[in-house]
Tab-separated table of C-alpha atoms in Angstrom:
chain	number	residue	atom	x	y	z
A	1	UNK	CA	29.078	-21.000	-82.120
A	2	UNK	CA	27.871	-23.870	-80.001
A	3	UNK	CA	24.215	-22.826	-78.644
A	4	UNK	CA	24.785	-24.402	-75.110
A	5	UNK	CA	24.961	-23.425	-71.535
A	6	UNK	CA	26.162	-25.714	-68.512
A	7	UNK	CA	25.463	-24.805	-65.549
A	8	UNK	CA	28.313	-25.084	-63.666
A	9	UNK	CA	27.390	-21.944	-62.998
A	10	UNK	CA	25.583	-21.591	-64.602
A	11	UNK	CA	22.316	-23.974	-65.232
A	12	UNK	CA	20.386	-24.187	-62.608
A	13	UNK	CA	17.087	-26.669	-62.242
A	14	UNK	CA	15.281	-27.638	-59.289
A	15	UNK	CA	12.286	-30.325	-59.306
A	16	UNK	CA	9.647	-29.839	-56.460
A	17	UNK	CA	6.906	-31.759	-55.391
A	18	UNK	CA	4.148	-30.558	-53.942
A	19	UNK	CA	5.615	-31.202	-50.793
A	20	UNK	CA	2.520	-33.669	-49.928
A	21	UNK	CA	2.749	-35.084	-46.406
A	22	UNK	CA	1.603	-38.202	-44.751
A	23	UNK	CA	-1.125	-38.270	-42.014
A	24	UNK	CA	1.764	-37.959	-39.668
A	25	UNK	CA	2.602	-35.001	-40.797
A	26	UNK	CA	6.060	-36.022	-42.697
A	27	UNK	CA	7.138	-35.798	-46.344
A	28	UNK	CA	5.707	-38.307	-47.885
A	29	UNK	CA	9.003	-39.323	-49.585
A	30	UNK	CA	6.958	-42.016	-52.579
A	31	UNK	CA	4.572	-39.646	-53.447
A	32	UNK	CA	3.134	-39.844	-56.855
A	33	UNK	CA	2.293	-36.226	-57.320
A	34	UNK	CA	4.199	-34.631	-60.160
A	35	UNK	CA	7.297	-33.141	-59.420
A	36	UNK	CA	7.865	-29.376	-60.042
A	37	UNK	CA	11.203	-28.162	-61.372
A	38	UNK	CA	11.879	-24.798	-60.123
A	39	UNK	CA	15.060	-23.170	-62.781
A	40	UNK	CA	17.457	-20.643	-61.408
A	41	UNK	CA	16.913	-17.748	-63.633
A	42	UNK	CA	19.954	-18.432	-66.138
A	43	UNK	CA	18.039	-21.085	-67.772
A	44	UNK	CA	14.172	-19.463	-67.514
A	45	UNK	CA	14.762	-17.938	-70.437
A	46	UNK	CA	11.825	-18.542	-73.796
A	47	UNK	CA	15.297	-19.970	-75.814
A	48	UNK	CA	15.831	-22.957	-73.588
A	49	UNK	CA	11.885	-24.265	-73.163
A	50	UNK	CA	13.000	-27.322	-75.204
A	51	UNK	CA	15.965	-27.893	-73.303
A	52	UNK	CA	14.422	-27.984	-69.913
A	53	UNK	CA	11.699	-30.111	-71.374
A	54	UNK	CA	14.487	-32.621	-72.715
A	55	UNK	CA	15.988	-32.762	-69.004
A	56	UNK	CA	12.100	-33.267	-67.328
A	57	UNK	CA	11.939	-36.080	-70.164
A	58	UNK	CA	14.837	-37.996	-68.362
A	59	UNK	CA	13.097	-37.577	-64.716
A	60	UNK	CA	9.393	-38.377	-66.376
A	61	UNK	CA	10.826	-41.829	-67.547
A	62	UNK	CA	13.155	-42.385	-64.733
A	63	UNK	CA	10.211	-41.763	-61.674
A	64	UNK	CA	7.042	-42.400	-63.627
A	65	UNK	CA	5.744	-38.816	-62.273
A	66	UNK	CA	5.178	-35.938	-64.356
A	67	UNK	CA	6.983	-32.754	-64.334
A	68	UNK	CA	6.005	-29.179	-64.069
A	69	UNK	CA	8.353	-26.545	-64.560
A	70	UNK	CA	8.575	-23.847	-62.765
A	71	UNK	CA	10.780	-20.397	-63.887
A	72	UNK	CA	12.488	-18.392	-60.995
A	73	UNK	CA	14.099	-14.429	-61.457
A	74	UNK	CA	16.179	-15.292	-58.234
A	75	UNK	CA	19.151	-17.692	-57.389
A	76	UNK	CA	17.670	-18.032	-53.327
A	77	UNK	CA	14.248	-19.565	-54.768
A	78	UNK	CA	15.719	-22.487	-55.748
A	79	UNK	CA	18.060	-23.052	-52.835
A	80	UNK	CA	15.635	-22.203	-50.115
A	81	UNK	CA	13.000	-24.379	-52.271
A	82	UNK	CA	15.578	-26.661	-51.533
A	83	UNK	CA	16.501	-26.478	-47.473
A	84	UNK	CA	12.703	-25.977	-46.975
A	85	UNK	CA	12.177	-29.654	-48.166
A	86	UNK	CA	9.794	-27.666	-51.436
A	87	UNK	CA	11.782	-28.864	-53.722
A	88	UNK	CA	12.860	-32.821	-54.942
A	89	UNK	CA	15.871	-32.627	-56.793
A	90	UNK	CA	18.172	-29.432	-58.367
A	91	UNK	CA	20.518	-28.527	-60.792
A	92	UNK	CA	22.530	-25.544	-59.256
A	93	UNK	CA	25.957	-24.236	-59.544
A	94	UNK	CA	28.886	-25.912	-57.063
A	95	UNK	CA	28.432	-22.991	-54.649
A	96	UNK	CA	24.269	-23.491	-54.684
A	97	UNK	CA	25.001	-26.544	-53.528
A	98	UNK	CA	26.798	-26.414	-50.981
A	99	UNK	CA	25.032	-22.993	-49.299
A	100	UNK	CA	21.780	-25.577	-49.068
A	101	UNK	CA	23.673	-28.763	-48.504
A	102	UNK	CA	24.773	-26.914	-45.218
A	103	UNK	CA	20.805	-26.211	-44.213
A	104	UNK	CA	19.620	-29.652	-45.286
A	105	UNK	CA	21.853	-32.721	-45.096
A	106	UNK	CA	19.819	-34.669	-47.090
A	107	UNK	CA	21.055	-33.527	-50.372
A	108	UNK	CA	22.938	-35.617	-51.717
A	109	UNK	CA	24.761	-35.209	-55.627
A	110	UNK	CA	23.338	-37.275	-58.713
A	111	UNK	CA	25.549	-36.226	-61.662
A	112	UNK	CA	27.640	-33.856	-62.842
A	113	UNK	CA	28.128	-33.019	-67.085
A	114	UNK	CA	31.659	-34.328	-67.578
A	115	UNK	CA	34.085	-32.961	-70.191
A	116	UNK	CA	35.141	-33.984	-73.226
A	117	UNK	CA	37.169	-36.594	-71.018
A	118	UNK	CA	33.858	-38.483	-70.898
A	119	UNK	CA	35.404	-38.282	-66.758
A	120	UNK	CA	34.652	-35.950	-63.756
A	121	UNK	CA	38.538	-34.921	-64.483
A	122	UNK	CA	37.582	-32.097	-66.715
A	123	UNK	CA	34.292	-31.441	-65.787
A	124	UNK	CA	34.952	-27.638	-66.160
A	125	UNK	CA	33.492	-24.492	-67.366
A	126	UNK	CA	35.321	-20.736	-66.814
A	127	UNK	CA	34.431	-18.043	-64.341
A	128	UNK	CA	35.430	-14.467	-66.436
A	129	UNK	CA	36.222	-11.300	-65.376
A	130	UNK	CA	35.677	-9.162	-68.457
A	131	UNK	CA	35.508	-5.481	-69.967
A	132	UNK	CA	34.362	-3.679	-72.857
A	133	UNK	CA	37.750	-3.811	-75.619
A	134	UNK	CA	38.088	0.195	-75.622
A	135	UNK	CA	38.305	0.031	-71.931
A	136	UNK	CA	40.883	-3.420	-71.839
A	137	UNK	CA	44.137	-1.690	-72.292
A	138	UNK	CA	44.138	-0.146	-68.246
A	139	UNK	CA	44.144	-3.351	-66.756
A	140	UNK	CA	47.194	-4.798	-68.888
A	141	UNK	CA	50.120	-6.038	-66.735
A	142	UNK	CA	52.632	-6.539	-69.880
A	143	UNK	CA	53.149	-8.619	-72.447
A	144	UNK	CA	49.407	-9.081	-73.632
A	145	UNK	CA	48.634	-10.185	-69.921
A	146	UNK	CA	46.140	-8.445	-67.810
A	147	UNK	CA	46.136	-7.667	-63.994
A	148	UNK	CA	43.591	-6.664	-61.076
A	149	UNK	CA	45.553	-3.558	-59.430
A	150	UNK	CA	43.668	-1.326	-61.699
A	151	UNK	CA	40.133	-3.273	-60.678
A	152	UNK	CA	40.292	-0.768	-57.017
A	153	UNK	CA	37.641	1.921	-57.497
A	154	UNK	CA	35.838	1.247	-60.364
A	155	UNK	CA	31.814	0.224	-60.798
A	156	UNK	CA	31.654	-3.985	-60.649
A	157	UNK	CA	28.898	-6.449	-61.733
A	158	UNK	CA	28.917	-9.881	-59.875
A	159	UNK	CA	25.743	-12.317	-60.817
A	160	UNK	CA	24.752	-13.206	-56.955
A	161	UNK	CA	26.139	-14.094	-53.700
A	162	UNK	CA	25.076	-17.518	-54.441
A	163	UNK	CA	26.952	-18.319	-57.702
A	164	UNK	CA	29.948	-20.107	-57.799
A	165	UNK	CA	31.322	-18.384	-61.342
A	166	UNK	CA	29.523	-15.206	-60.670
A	167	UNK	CA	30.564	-14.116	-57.206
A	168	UNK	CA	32.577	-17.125	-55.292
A	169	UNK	CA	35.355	-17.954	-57.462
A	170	UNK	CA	35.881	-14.120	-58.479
A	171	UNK	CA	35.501	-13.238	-55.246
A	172	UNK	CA	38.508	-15.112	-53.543
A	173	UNK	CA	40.617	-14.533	-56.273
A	174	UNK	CA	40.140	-10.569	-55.331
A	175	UNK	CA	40.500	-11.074	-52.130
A	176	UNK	CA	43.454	-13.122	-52.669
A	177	UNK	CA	44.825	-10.557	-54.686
A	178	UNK	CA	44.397	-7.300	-52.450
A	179	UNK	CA	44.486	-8.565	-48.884
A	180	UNK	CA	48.324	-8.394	-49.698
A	181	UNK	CA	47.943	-4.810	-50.050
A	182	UNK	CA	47.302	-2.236	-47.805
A	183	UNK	CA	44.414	-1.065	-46.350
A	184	UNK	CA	42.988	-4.205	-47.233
A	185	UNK	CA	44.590	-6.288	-45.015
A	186	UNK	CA	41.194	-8.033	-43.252
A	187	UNK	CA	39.312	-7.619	-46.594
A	188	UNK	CA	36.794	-10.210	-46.488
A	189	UNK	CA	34.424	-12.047	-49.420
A	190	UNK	CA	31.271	-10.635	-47.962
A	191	UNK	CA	32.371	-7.304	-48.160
A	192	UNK	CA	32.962	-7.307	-51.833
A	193	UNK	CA	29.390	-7.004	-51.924
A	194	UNK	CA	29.108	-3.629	-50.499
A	195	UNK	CA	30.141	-0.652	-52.630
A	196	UNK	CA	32.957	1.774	-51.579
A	197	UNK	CA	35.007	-0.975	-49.909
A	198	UNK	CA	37.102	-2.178	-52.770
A	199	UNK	CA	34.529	-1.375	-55.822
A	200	UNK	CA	33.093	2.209	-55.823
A	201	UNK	CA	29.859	0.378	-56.805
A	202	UNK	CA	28.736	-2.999	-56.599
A	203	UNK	CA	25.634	-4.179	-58.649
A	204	UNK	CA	24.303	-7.611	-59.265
A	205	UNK	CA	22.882	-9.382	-62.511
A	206	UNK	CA	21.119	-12.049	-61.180
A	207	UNK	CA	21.849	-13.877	-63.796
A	208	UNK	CA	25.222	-14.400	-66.219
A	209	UNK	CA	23.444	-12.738	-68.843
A	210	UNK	CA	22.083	-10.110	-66.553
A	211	UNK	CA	25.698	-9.622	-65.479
A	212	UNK	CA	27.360	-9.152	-69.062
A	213	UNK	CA	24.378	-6.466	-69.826
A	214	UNK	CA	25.273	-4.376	-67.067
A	215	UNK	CA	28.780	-4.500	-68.658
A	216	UNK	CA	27.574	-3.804	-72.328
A	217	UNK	CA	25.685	-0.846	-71.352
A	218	UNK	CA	27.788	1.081	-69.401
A	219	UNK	CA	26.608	0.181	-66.186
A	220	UNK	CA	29.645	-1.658	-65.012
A	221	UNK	CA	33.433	-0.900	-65.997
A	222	UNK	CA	34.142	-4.501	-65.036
A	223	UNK	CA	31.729	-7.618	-64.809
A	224	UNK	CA	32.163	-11.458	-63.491
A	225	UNK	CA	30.042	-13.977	-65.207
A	226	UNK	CA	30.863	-17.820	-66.833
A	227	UNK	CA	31.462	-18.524	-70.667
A	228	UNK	CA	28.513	-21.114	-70.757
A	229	UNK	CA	25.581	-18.983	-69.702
A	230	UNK	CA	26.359	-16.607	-72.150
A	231	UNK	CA	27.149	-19.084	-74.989
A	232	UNK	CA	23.720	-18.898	-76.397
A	233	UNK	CA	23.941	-15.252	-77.349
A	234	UNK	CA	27.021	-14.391	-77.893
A	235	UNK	CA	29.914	-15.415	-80.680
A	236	UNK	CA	33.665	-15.119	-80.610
A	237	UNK	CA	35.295	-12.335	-82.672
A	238	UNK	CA	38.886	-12.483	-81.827
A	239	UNK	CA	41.003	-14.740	-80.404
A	240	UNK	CA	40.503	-18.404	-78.168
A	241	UNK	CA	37.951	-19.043	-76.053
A	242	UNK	CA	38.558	-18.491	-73.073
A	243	UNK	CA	41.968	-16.929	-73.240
A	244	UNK	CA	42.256	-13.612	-71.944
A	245	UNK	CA	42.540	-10.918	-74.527
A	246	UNK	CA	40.168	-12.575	-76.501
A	247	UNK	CA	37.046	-10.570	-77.764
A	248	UNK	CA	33.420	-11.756	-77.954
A	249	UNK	CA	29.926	-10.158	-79.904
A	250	UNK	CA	26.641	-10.177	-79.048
A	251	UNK	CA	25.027	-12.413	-81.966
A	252	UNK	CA	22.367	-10.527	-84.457
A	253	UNK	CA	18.767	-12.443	-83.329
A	254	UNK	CA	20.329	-12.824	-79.694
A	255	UNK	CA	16.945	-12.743	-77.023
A	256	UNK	CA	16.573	-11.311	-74.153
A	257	UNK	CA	18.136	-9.465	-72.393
A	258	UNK	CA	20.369	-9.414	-75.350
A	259	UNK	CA	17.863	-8.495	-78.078
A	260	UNK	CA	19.145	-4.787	-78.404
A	261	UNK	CA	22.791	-5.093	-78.310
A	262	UNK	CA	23.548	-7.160	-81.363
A	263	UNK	CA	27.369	-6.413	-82.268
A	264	UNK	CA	27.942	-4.840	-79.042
A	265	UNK	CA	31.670	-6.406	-77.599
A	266	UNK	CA	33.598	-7.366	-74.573
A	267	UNK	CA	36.577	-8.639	-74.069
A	268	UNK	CA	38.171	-11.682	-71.563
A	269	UNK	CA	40.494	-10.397	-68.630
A	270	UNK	CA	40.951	-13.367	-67.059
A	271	UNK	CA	39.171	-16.962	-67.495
A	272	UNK	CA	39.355	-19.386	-64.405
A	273	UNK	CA	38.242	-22.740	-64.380
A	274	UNK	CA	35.123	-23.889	-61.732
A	275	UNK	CA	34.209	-27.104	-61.294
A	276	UNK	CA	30.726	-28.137	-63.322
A	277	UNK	CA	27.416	-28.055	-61.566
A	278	UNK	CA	25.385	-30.973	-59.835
A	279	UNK	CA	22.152	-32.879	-60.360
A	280	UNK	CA	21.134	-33.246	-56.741
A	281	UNK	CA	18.288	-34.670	-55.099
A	282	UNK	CA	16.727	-34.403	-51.388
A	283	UNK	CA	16.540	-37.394	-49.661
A	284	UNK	CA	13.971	-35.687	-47.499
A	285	UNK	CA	11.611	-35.711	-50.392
A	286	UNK	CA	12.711	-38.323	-52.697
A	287	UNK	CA	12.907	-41.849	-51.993
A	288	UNK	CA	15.970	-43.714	-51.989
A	289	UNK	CA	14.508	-46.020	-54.795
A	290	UNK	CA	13.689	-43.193	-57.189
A	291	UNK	CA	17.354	-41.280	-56.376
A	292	UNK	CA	18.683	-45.028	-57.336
A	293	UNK	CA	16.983	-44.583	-60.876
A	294	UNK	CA	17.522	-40.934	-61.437
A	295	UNK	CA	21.017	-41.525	-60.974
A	296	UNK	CA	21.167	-44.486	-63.617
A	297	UNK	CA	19.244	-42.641	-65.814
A	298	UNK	CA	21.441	-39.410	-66.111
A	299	UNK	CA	24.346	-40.936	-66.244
A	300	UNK	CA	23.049	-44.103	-69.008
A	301	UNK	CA	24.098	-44.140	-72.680
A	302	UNK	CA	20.805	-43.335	-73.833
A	303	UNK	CA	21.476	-40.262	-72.391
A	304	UNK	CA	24.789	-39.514	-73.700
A	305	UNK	CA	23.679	-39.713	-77.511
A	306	UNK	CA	20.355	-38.063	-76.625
A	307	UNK	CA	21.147	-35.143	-79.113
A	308	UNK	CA	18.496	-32.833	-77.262
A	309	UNK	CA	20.447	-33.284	-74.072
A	310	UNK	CA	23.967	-32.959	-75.422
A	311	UNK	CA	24.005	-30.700	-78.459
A	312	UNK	CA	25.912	-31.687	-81.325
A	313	UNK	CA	28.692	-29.172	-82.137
A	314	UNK	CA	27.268	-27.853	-85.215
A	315	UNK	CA	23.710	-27.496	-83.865
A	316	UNK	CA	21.412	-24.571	-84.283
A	317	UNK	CA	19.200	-25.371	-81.360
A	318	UNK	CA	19.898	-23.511	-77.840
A	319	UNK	CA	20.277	-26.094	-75.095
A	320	UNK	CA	21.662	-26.704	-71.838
A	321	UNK	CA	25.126	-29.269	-72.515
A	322	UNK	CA	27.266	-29.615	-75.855
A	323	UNK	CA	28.926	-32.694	-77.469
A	324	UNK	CA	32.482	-31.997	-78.600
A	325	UNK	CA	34.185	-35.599	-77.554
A	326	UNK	CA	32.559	-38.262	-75.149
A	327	UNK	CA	30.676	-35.628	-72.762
A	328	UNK	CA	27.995	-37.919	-70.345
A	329	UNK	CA	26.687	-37.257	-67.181
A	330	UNK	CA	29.109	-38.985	-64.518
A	331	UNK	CA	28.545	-39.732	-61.010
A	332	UNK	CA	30.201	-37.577	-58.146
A	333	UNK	CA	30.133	-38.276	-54.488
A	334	UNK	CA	29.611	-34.623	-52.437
A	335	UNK	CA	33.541	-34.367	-51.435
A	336	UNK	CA	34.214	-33.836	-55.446
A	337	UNK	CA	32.996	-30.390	-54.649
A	338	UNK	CA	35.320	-29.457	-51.461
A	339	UNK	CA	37.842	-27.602	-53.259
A	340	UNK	CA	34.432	-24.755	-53.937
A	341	UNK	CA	34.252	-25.272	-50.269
A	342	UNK	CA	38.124	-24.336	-49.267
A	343	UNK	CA	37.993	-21.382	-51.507
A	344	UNK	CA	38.548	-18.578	-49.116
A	345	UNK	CA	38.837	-19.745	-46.007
């Protein structure tokens, strides 16, 4: 299995500097001081040291300031890191994004990991909605497909209100779904958050993994989370990825929070594609010379056949992106991510 995680919703980084100002009192925008990059907790985790070393490799040689990394246990760290002008440059999920880029206008999008494409055109990963395979069979709709009717009423795991695969992209798809039906008619997003109005209870991960562990033990009947952050611990058993029906197991030597559920299964409901997650940097806090160079850097062919940034497909290691065709990191301007922002409204 490829030991990789993206992510688009995934991976989350955020670089901050010390947030040293000028007499004046303003950001001092050139600072040398090293840069601290604050990770959403999906890629804290002891099994990806080496990849978030690899990525604060690229930014040491791009900037000519050191890094410091800095592990997180909450999604809101990182973005209000971000709108408080703490924090120099990110790696967040679409929906991250866009929740700061709406406090802070200075953010602006460096990359994106594209797809096998080598393009932004299918720069994808998949938002799941998933159950254990005993419990599979009372959401079928017929014919091997599988529905939501059945989703009213039982106990649901989302990852946090701030991730795109974990809570946005699941969410309008059940609201789509049962504001057609009634008594929920005015059913909003927000509300999915609160148990006893569609879910009879609501919990949160905080993470992917977190997410698919409240699944695998019970705690949830039904969980969201993306096939990349869970990629590192988990193999498939039956089926495609990412078709629904398909069946994946925890892998033996899986860490945490996996590390006692080796052989433990669930299976794919549903798998919708979301849009892969941005590099972005504060223009509040970084210069426009050293955006100029991160950009080139990320998205230069040194970096492409860096193997400890993109994976090869029959690596051992655990990292952050996988090589399967031409994947780079490509450019995107911030209107690549406005379908994320139509979605429900």
């Amino acid at each position: 299995m490829k030991k990789w995680l993206i992510g688009l919703t995934s991976l989350t980084l955020v670089l901050s500097a010390c947030n040293s100002e000028s007499s004046e009192g303003e950001v001092n925008a050139s600072s040398e001081e090293p840069l601290t990059m604050v990770w959403y907790p999906n890629e804290s985790g002891n099994e990806l040291t080496d990849a978030r070393d690899a990525i604060g490799g690229i930014i040491e040689e791009a900037t000519g300031r050191t890094v410091e990394h800095e592990l997180t246990t909450d999604y809101a760290i990182a973005i209000e890191s971000l709108v408080n002008d703490n924090a120099d440059i990110a790696f967040t999920g679409a929906e991250g994004y866009i929740q700061a880029k709406e406090r802070n206008d200075a953010l602006t999008p460096i990359a994106v990991a594209s797809g096998p494409s080598g393009t932004e055109e299918d720069a994808l990963y998949y938002s799941w909605f998933a159950a254990t395979p005993e419990n599979m069979s009372q959401y079928e709709s017929g014919e091997g497909e599988y529905g939501l009717d059945n989703f009213e009423d039982k106990n649901f795991s989302f990852v946090s209100t701030s991730s795109t695969s974990g809570f946005k992209v699941p969410g309008t798809t059940l609201v789509s779904h049962f504001g057609e039906k009634e008594g929920y008619e005015n059913l909003e997003i927000d509300q999915l958050a609160q148990s006893g109005t569609l879910f009879d209870e609501v919990m949160f991960g905080n993470t992917h993994q977190g997410s698919a562990v409240n699944l695998l033990t019970g705690k949830a009947d039904i969980a969201a989370f993306c096939d990349s952050c869970v990629e590192n611990y988990v193999e498939l058993s039956e089926g495609e990825d990412n078709v629904p029906g398909s069946i994946y197991k925890v892998s033996e030597g899986a860490e945490a929070p996996f590390q006692d559920l080796a052989g433990e299964e669930f299976g794919i409901l549903s798998a919708t594609p979301v849009l892969n997650a941005p590099f972005i940097a504060n223009g509040n806090t970084v210069d426009e010379e050293a955006i100029t160079a991160l950009t080139e850097a990320f998205t230069s062919e040194e970096v492409a056949n860096n193997e400890s940034i993109f994976l090869p497909e029959d690596s051992d290691m655990n990292g952050l992106f996988s090589k399967s065709g031409e994947e780079q990191f490509v450019h995107v301007e911030d209107s690549w991510f406005d379908p994320i922002r139509e979605l429900g409204q």
